[in-house]
PDB file of C-alpha atoms in Angstrom:
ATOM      1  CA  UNK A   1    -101.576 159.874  52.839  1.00 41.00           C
ATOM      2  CA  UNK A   2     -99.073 162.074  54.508  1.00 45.00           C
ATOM      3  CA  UNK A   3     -99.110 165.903  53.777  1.00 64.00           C
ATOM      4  CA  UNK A   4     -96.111 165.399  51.294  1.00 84.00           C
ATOM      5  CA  UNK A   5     -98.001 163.057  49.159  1.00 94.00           C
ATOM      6  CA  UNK A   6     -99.468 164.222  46.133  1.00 97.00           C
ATOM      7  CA  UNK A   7    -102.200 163.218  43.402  1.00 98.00           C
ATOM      8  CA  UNK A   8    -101.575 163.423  39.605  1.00 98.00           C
ATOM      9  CA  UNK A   9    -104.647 164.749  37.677  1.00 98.00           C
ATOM     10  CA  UNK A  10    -103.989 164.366  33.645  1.00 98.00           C
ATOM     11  CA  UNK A  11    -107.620 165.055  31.652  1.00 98.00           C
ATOM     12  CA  UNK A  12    -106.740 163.694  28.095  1.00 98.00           C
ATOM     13  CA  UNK A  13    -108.478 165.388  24.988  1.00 98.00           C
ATOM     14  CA  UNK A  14    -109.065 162.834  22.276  1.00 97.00           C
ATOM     15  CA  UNK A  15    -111.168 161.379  19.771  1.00 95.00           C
ATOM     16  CA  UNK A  16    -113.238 158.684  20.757  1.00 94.00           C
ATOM     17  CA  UNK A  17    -112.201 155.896  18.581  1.00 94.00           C
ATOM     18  CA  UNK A  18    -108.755 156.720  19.407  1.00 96.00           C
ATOM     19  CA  UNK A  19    -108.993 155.756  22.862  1.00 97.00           C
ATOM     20  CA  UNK A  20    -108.674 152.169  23.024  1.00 96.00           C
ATOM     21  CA  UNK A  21    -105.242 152.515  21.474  1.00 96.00           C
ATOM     22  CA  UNK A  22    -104.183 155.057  23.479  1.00 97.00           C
ATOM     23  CA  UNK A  23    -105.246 152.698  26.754  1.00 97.00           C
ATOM     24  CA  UNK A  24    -102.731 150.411  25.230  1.00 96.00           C
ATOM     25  CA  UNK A  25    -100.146 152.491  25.516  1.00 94.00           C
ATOM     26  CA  UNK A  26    -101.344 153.645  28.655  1.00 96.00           C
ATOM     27  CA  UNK A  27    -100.409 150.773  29.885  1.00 96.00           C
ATOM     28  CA  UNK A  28     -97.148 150.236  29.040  1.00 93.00           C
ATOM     29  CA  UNK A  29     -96.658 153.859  30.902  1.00 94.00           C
ATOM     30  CA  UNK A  30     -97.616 152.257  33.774  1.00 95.00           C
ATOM     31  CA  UNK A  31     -96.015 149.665  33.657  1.00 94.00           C
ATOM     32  CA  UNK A  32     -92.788 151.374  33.774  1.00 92.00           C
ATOM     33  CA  UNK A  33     -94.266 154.303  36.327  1.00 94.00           C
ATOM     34  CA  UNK A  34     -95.460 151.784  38.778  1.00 95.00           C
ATOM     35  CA  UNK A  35     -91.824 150.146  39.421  1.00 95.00           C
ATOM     36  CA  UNK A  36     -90.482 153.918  40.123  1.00 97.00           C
ATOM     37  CA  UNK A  37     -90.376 154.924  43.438  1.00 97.00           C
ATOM     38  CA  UNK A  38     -92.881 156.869  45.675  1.00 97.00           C
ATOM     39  CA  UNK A  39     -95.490 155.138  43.459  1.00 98.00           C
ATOM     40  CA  UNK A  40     -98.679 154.494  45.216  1.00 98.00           C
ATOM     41  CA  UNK A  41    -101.313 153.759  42.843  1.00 98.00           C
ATOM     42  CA  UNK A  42    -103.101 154.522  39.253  1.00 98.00           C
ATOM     43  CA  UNK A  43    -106.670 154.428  37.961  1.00 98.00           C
ATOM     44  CA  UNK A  44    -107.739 155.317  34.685  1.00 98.00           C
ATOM     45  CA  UNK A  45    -110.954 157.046  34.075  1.00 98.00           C
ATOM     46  CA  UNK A  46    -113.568 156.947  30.448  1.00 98.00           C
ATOM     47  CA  UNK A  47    -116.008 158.868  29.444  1.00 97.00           C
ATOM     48  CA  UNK A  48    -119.473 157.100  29.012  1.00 97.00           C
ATOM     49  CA  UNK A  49    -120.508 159.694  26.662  1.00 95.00           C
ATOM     50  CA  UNK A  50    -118.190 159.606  23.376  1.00 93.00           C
ATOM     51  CA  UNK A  51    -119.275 163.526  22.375  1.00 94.00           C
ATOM     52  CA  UNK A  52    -117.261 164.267  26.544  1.00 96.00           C
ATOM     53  CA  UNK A  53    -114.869 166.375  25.832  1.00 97.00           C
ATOM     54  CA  UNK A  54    -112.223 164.674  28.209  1.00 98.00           C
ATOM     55  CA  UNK A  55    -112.498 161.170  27.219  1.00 98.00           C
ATOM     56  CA  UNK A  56    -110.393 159.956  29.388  1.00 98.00           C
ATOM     57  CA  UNK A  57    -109.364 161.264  33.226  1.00 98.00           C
ATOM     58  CA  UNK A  58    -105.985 160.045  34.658  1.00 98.00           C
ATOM     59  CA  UNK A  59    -105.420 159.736  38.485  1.00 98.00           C
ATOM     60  CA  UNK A  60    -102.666 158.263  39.985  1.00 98.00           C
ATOM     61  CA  UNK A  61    -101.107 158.476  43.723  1.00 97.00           C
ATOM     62  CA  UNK A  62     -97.291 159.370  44.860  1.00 98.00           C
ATOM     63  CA  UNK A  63     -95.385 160.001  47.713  1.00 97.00           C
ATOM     64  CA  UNK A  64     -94.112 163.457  46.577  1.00 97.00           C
ATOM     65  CA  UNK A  65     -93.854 166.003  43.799  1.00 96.00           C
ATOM     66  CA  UNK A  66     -90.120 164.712  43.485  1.00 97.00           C
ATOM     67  CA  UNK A  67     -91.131 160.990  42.919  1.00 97.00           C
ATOM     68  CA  UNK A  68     -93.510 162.057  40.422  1.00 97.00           C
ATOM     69  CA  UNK A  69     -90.819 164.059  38.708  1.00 97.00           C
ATOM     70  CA  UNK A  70     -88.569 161.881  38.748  1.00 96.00           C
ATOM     71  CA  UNK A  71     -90.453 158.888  37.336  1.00 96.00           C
ATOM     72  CA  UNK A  72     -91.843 161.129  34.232  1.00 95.00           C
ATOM     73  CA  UNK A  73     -88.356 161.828  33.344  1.00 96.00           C
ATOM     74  CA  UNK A  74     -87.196 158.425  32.390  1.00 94.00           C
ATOM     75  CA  UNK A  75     -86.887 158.635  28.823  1.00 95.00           C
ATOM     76  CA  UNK A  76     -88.600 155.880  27.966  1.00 94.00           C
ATOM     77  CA  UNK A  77     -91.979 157.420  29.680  1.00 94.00           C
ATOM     78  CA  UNK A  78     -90.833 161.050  27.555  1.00 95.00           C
ATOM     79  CA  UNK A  79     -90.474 159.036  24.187  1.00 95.00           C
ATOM     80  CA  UNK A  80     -93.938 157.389  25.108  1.00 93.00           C
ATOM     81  CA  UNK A  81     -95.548 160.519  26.403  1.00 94.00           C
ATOM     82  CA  UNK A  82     -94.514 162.563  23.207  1.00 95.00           C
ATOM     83  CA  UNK A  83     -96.144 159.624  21.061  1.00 94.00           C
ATOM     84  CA  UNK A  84     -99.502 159.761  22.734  1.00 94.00           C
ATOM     85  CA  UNK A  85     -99.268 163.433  22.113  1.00 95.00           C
ATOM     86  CA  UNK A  86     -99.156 163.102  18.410  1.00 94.00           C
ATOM     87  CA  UNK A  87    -103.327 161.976  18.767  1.00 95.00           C
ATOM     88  CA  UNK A  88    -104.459 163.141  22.141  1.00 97.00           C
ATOM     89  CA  UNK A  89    -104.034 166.779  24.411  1.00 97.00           C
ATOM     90  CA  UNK A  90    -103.272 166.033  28.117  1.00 97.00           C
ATOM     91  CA  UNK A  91    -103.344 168.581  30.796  1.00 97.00           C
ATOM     92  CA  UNK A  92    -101.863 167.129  33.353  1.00 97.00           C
ATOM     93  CA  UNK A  93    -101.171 168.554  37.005  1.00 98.00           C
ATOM     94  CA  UNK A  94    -100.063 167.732  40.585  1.00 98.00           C
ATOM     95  CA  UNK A  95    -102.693 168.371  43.375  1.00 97.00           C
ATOM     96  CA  UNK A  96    -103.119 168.091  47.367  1.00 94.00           C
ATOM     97  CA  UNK A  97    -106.079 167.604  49.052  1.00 89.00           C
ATOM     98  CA  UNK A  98    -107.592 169.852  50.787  1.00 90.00           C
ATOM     99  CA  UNK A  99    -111.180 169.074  51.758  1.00 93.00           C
ATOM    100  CA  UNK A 100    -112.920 166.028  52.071  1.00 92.00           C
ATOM    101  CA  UNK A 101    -116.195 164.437  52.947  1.00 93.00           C
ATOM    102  CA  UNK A 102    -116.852 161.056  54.061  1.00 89.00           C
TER     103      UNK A 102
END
């Protein structure tokens, strides 16, 4: 990665027999995010334990803050974003890396 890319961290707060929906439309997020560009890559994380808090742990790759930015402003990803909202509580940031072992 070069030092302007960044890594978006989104923990997601929901029920546990909400999440397989949710996935679903999860992926039609992505779909749209991953054609934007400064897209790298996206991996989506589940709990094993359904009593986890965070049920679900969203990590995905970009070339800079501004690509990120720029992609979660089309308003198609907004009007999906506030849906997903209505049954789960994200907390999402943008991180660099700073340490790292082997």
């Amino acid at each position: 990665m070069t030092d302007q890319a960044v890594t978006f961290i989104n923990v997601i707060e929901i029920s546990a027999d909400q999440v397989d929906e949710f996935i679903e439309q999860w992926r039609e997020r992505v779909a749209l995010m991953s054609a934007a560009p400064g897209f790298r890559d996206v991996r989506l994380h589940r709990a094993l334990l359904p009593d986890a808090r965070f049920q679900l742990v969203n990590i995905a790759h970009w070339d800079s803050v501004e690509a990120c930015e720029a992609a979660g402003a089309n308003p198609t990803v907004l009007a999906s974003v506030s849906q997903a909202e209505r049954t789960a509580s994200a907390s999402p940031g943008l991180y660099q890396v700073v340490a790292e072992c082997p």
